[in-house]
Coordinates of C-alpha atoms in Angstrom, one line a residue:
Chain A
M1 CA -45.8 -86.0 11.4
A2 CA -42.5 -86.7 13.0
E3 CA -42.0 -89.8 10.8
A4 CA -42.7 -87.8 7.6
C5 CA -39.7 -85.4 8.2
Q6 CA -37.1 -88.1 8.5
I7 CA -34.3 -87.2 6.1
A8 CA -30.8 -88.6 6.0
R9 CA -28.5 -86.0 7.6
K10 CA -24.8 -85.5 7.2
Q11 CA -22.7 -84.1 9.9
D12 CA -20.5 -81.0 9.0
L13 CA -17.0 -82.1 9.3
P14 CA -13.5 -80.8 8.4
P15 CA -12.3 -81.4 4.8
P16 CA -10.3 -84.6 4.4
G17 CA -6.8 -83.9 5.6
G18 CA -7.9 -81.3 8.0
Y19 CA -8.1 -77.4 7.7
K20 CA -5.3 -75.3 6.3
P21 CA -3.0 -73.7 9.0
I22 CA -4.2 -70.2 10.0
P23 CA -1.7 -67.6 8.7
F24 CA -0.9 -65.7 11.9
K25 CA 2.7 -64.9 11.1
R26 CA 3.4 -61.1 10.9
V27 CA 4.0 -59.8 7.4
P28 CA 5.8 -56.5 7.7
A29 CA 5.6 -53.8 5.0
K30 CA 8.6 -53.6 2.8
T31 CA 11.1 -51.0 4.1
Y32 CA 12.4 -48.8 1.4
F33 CA 14.4 -46.4 3.7
S34 CA 15.8 -46.9 7.1
G35 CA 15.1 -44.4 9.9
Y36 CA 18.4 -42.6 9.5
T37 CA 17.9 -42.2 5.8
L38 CA 14.5 -40.7 6.4
F39 CA 15.9 -38.1 8.9
A40 CA 18.7 -37.3 6.5
G41 CA 16.2 -37.0 3.6
Y42 CA 14.0 -34.7 5.6
I43 CA 16.9 -32.4 6.5
G44 CA 18.2 -32.4 2.9
V45 CA 14.8 -31.5 1.4
T46 CA 14.4 -28.8 4.1
I47 CA 17.7 -27.2 3.3
G48 CA 16.9 -27.3 -0.4
A49 CA 13.6 -25.7 0.2
I50 CA 15.1 -23.0 2.4
Y51 CA 17.5 -22.2 -0.4
L52 CA 14.8 -21.9 -3.0
Y53 CA 12.6 -19.9 -0.6
N54 CA 15.4 -17.4 0.0
L55 CA 15.9 -17.1 -3.8
T56 CA 12.2 -16.3 -4.2
L57 CA 12.2 -14.0 -1.2
K58 CA 15.0 -11.9 -2.6
K59 CA 13.1 -11.5 -5.8
V60 CA 9.9 -10.6 -4.0
K61 CA 11.7 -8.1 -1.8
K62 CA 13.3 -6.5 -4.8
H63 CA 10.0 -6.2 -6.5
E64 CA 8.4 -4.7 -3.4
I65 CA 11.2 -2.1 -3.2
E66 CA 10.9 -1.2 -6.8
M67 CA 7.1 -0.7 -6.5
R68 CA 7.5 1.3 -3.3
S69 CA 10.1 3.5 -4.9
A70 CA 7.7 4.3 -7.7
K71 CA 4.8 5.0 -5.4
M72 CA 7.0 7.3 -3.2
A73 CA 8.1 9.1 -6.3
I74 CA 4.5 10.0 -7.3
Y75 CA 3.3 10.6 -3.8
P76 CA 4.1 14.4 -3.5
M77 CA 2.2 15.1 -6.7
L78 CA -0.9 13.1 -5.5
L79 CA -0.7 14.7 -2.1
A80 CA -0.6 18.2 -3.7
E81 CA -3.7 17.4 -5.8
R82 CA -5.5 15.9 -2.8
D83 CA -4.8 18.9 -0.6
R84 CA -6.3 21.3 -3.1
E85 CA -9.4 19.2 -3.4
Y86 CA -9.6 18.7 0.3
L87 CA -9.5 22.4 1.0
K88 CA -12.2 23.0 -1.6
Q89 CA -14.4 20.4 0.0
L90 CA -13.9 21.9 3.4
R91 CA -15.1 25.2 2.1
R92 CA -18.1 23.5 0.4
N93 CA -18.9 21.8 3.7
R94 CA -18.7 25.0 5.6
D95 CA -21.0 26.8 3.2
A96 CA -23.4 23.9 3.2
E97 CA -23.6 24.0 7.0
A98 CA -24.2 27.7 7.0
E99 CA -27.0 27.3 4.5
L100 CA -28.5 24.3 6.4
M101 CA -28.5 26.0 9.8
R102 CA -29.4 29.5 8.6
D103 CA -32.7 29.6 10.4
V104 CA -31.5 28.2 13.7
P105 CA -31.0 31.2 16.1
G106 CA -27.7 31.3 17.8
W107 CA -26.0 28.8 15.6
E108 CA -22.5 29.5 14.6
V109 CA -20.8 27.5 11.9
G110 CA -18.2 25.1 13.3
T111 CA -19.3 25.5 16.9
Y112 CA -22.0 24.3 19.1
Y113 CA -24.2 27.4 19.5
G114 CA -21.1 29.5 19.8
E115 CA -19.1 27.1 22.0
R116 CA -15.9 26.0 20.3
I117 CA -15.2 22.3 19.9
Y118 CA -11.4 22.7 20.4
K119 CA -10.7 25.4 22.9
L120 CA -7.0 25.2 23.3
V121 CA -6.0 25.5 19.7
P122 CA -5.7 29.0 18.1
P123 CA -9.0 30.1 16.4
D124 CA -7.5 30.1 12.9
A125 CA -5.9 26.7 13.2
L126 CA -7.2 24.1 10.8
V127 CA -8.4 21.0 12.7
E128 CA -9.1 18.3 10.2
P129 CA -12.7 17.0 10.6
I130 CA -13.3 13.4 11.2
F131 CA -14.6 11.2 8.4
H132 CA -18.3 11.4 9.2
E133 CA -18.2 15.1 9.5
Y134 CA -16.4 15.4 6.3
Y135 CA -19.0 13.4 4.5
A136 CA -22.0 14.8 6.5
H137 CA -23.4 16.8 3.6
S138 CA -22.8 14.3 0.9
S139 CA -25.1 11.5 -0.3
P140 CA -25.1 8.2 1.7
T141 CA -23.9 6.5 -1.5
E142 CA -20.8 8.5 -1.6
W143 CA -20.2 7.9 2.1
F144 CA -20.6 4.2 1.6
K145 CA -18.3 4.2 -1.4
R146 CA -15.5 5.8 0.6
A147 CA -16.1 4.0 3.9
Y148 CA -16.1 0.6 2.3
I149 CA -13.6 1.2 -0.5
K150 CA -11.9 -2.0 0.4
L151 CA -15.0 -4.0 -0.5
R152 CA -15.0 -2.5 -4.0
S153 CA -11.3 -2.9 -4.8
Chain B
M1 CA -18.0 20.4 11.4
V2 CA -15.1 21.8 13.4
V3 CA -14.1 24.3 10.7
T4 CA -15.3 27.7 11.9
E5 CA -15.6 31.0 10.0
D6 CA -12.4 32.1 11.6
V7 CA -10.4 29.5 9.8
D8 CA -8.9 31.0 6.7
L9 CA -9.5 28.6 3.8
P10 CA -8.1 29.5 0.4
S11 CA -10.8 30.4 -2.1
C12 CA -11.7 28.0 -5.0
S13 CA -10.0 30.2 -7.6
E14 CA -6.7 30.1 -5.7
L15 CA -7.0 26.3 -5.6
T16 CA -7.9 25.7 -9.2
V17 CA -4.9 24.9 -11.4
P18 CA -4.6 22.5 -14.3
E19 CA -4.4 19.1 -12.7
V20 CA -2.5 16.1 -14.0
N21 CA -5.4 14.2 -15.4
L22 CA -3.7 10.8 -16.0
S23 CA -4.3 7.2 -15.1
T24 CA -2.5 5.4 -12.3
A25 CA -0.7 3.2 -14.8
T26 CA 0.7 6.3 -16.6
L27 CA 1.8 7.9 -13.3
M28 CA 3.4 4.8 -12.0
S29 CA 5.3 4.1 -15.2
A30 CA 6.6 7.6 -15.4
G31 CA 7.0 7.8 -11.6
P32 CA 10.8 7.3 -11.2
Y33 CA 11.5 9.8 -14.0
F34 CA 9.4 12.7 -12.8
G35 CA 10.2 11.9 -9.2
K36 CA 13.8 12.5 -10.2
D37 CA 13.1 15.5 -12.5
C38 CA 11.0 17.3 -9.9
E39 CA 13.0 16.1 -6.9
A40 CA 13.9 19.5 -5.5
I41 CA 10.3 20.9 -5.5
N42 CA 8.8 17.6 -4.4
N43 CA 11.2 17.5 -1.4
E44 CA 10.4 21.1 -0.5
F45 CA 6.7 20.4 -0.7
M46 CA 6.9 17.3 1.5
L47 CA 9.1 19.0 4.0
C48 CA 6.6 21.9 4.3
R49 CA 3.8 19.5 4.5
Y50 CA 5.3 17.4 7.3
E51 CA 6.9 20.3 9.2
L52 CA 3.8 22.6 9.3
D53 CA 1.2 19.8 9.1
D54 CA -1.2 22.1 7.5
P55 CA -2.4 21.8 3.9
R56 CA -3.2 25.5 3.6
A57 CA 0.4 26.5 4.2
C58 CA 1.8 24.4 1.3
V59 CA -0.8 25.2 -1.4
N60 CA 1.7 27.3 -3.4
L61 CA 4.4 24.7 -3.3
G62 CA 1.8 22.1 -4.2
K63 CA 0.9 24.1 -7.3
K64 CA 4.6 24.1 -8.3
V65 CA 4.7 20.4 -7.8
T66 CA 1.8 19.9 -10.1
S67 CA 3.1 22.3 -12.7
C68 CA 6.5 20.6 -12.7
T69 CA 4.8 17.2 -13.3
M70 CA 2.8 18.7 -16.1
K71 CA 6.0 20.1 -17.7
F72 CA 7.6 16.7 -17.5
F73 CA 4.7 15.0 -19.1
K74 CA 4.6 17.6 -21.9
K75 CA 8.3 16.8 -22.5
V76 CA 7.6 13.1 -22.7
K77 CA 4.7 13.7 -25.0
E78 CA 6.8 15.7 -27.4
N79 CA 9.7 13.3 -27.5
C80 CA 8.9 9.7 -26.5
L81 CA 5.1 9.4 -26.9
E82 CA 5.2 6.2 -28.8
E83 CA 7.6 4.4 -26.5
F84 CA 5.9 5.7 -23.4
N85 CA 2.5 4.6 -24.5
Q86 CA 3.7 1.1 -25.3
Y87 CA 5.3 0.9 -21.8
V88 CA 2.2 2.2 -20.1
N89 CA 0.0 -0.2 -21.9
C90 CA 2.2 -3.1 -20.8
V91 CA 2.3 -1.9 -17.2
D92 CA -1.4 -1.4 -17.2
K93 CA -2.4 -4.8 -18.6
S94 CA 0.3 -7.2 -17.5
S95 CA -0.6 -7.4 -13.8
G96 CA -3.1 -6.2 -11.3
N97 CA -0.7 -3.9 -9.4
F98 CA 1.2 -2.2 -12.1
S99 CA 4.3 -4.3 -11.7
F100 CA 7.3 -3.2 -13.7
S101 CA 8.9 -6.7 -13.6
K102 CA 6.6 -7.9 -16.4
C103 CA 7.6 -5.1 -18.8
R104 CA 11.4 -5.1 -19.0
T105 CA 11.5 -5.1 -22.8
T106 CA 9.2 -2.1 -23.3
Q107 CA 10.9 -0.4 -20.3
T108 CA 14.3 -0.8 -22.0
V109 CA 12.9 0.8 -25.2
F110 CA 11.4 3.7 -23.2
D111 CA 14.6 4.2 -21.1
G112 CA 16.6 4.3 -24.3
C113 CA 14.4 7.0 -25.7
M114 CA 14.5 9.0 -22.6
K115 CA 18.3 8.8 -22.6
D116 CA 18.7 9.7 -26.2
K117 CA 16.2 12.5 -26.5
L118 CA 15.8 14.0 -23.1
N119 CA 19.1 13.0 -21.5
M120 CA 17.3 11.6 -18.5
E121 CA 18.3 8.4 -16.8
R122 CA 16.1 6.1 -14.7
P123 CA 17.1 6.6 -11.0
D124 CA 18.9 3.6 -9.6
F125 CA 17.1 0.8 -7.9
G126 CA 15.1 1.9 -4.8
Y127 CA 16.3 5.5 -5.1
F128 CA 13.1 7.0 -3.6
T129 CA 13.0 4.6 -0.7
R130 CA 16.4 5.8 0.5
P131 CA 16.8 8.9 2.7
R132 CA 18.1 11.8 0.6
V133 CA 19.5 15.0 1.8
H134 CA 17.6 18.1 0.8
C135 CA 18.9 21.6 1.3
S136 CA 15.8 23.7 1.9
P137 CA 15.8 27.4 1.3
S138 CA 13.0 28.0 3.7
P139 CA 13.7 28.5 7.4
A140 CA 12.8 25.9 10.0
P141 CA 9.5 26.5 11.8
E142 CA 9.5 27.7 15.3
S143 CA 8.9 25.1 17.9
P144 CA 5.8 25.6 20.0
P145 CA 6.3 27.4 23.3
C146 CA 6.3 25.2 26.4
P147 CA 4.4 24.5 28.5
C148 CA 2.0 24.1 25.5
Y149 CA -1.1 23.6 27.7
Q150 CA -2.5 25.4 30.7
K151 CA -1.6 23.9 34.1
F152 CA -4.4 23.3 36.6
P153 CA -3.9 22.6 40.3
D154 CA -5.0 19.3 41.6
A155 CA -8.7 19.5 42.5
T156 CA -8.5 17.1 45.4
P157 CA -5.3 17.4 47.5
S158 CA -4.2 14.1 48.9
L159 CA -4.2 13.3 52.6
P160 CA -1.4 15.2 54.5
D161 CA 1.5 13.1 55.6
W162 CA 1.0 13.6 59.3
K163 CA -2.5 12.2 59.3
P164 CA -2.9 8.6 60.6
R165 CA -3.6 5.9 58.1
P166 CA -5.4 3.2 60.0
P167 CA -6.2 0.0 58.2
A168 CA -9.6 -0.2 56.5
R169 CA -12.5 -0.8 59.0
F170 CA -14.4 -3.3 56.8
G171 CA -11.5 -5.0 55.1
S172 CA -10.9 -4.8 51.4
R173 CA -13.2 -3.2 49.0
F174 CA -13.0 -6.1 46.6
Y175 CA -16.4 -7.5 46.6
W176 CA -15.4 -11.1 46.8
M177 CA -13.6 -10.4 50.1
T178 CA -16.3 -8.5 51.9
E179 CA -19.3 -10.5 50.9

């Protein structure tokens, strides 16, 4: 068996003339700018950007002032309308509470069985109810609409 | 609710007046004009509202504010309807927040019409954001009498000065020091 596998073998040797030299020398990237130029460029671009930013900022501020001015101009009219509707709604709420608690003995509207909620204010002072009380007699949909108005706009 | 029967709320008939039934775009685009036109009554209303801090006290002034606004819009409708509608359309559709900066052309047309027909000028830039002096005919409200709240004596008087104050018998009450 050993004689059957006898083949002529050739030893692996370097190519004639030897191997090429290994390129171990450092090849640095080409420098387009020096360090000082880079710093100067950075500062220059930043100054330019600040200038442009300020131009835009002035424009934005002017726009904001103009819009705020218009909103403040219409605010008294909106507030007047809102106040009327608010007072109407307070009356509706009070009537709804009187109707709801009609059969409860000892219940007085706006109090807890005759005990006032705010004892130090004069009896005819209007204390604005909190949001949940204001919407207590409305449908939950309306409550949700108002409470999460930000989600819808 | 905290509103009792003692609280005097105005009846619905007192509160029902013709309201300004207009869109936000319409109000915003006419805002500077009617803010200037109704400035006196607007200021009076806001003064009342902030001084008295009670919507009931200022209902009548509020009605005047609304009627002044209505009167202004009637004037605009008679004289500059076409120009105004064009401007409102632009303000409404050019941006999401009713910016005026997108509608300078139509604004100039509208301003020209207001100047010619109604002799009204657009208030200068940022007019309503600046403080303005308002001479109010109504007297200033009385300040609340002081002391405004009842005074109660201290329920637990502190240790008299002459009593000895020995150091705590079991050290500090902080739990990591005693345990």
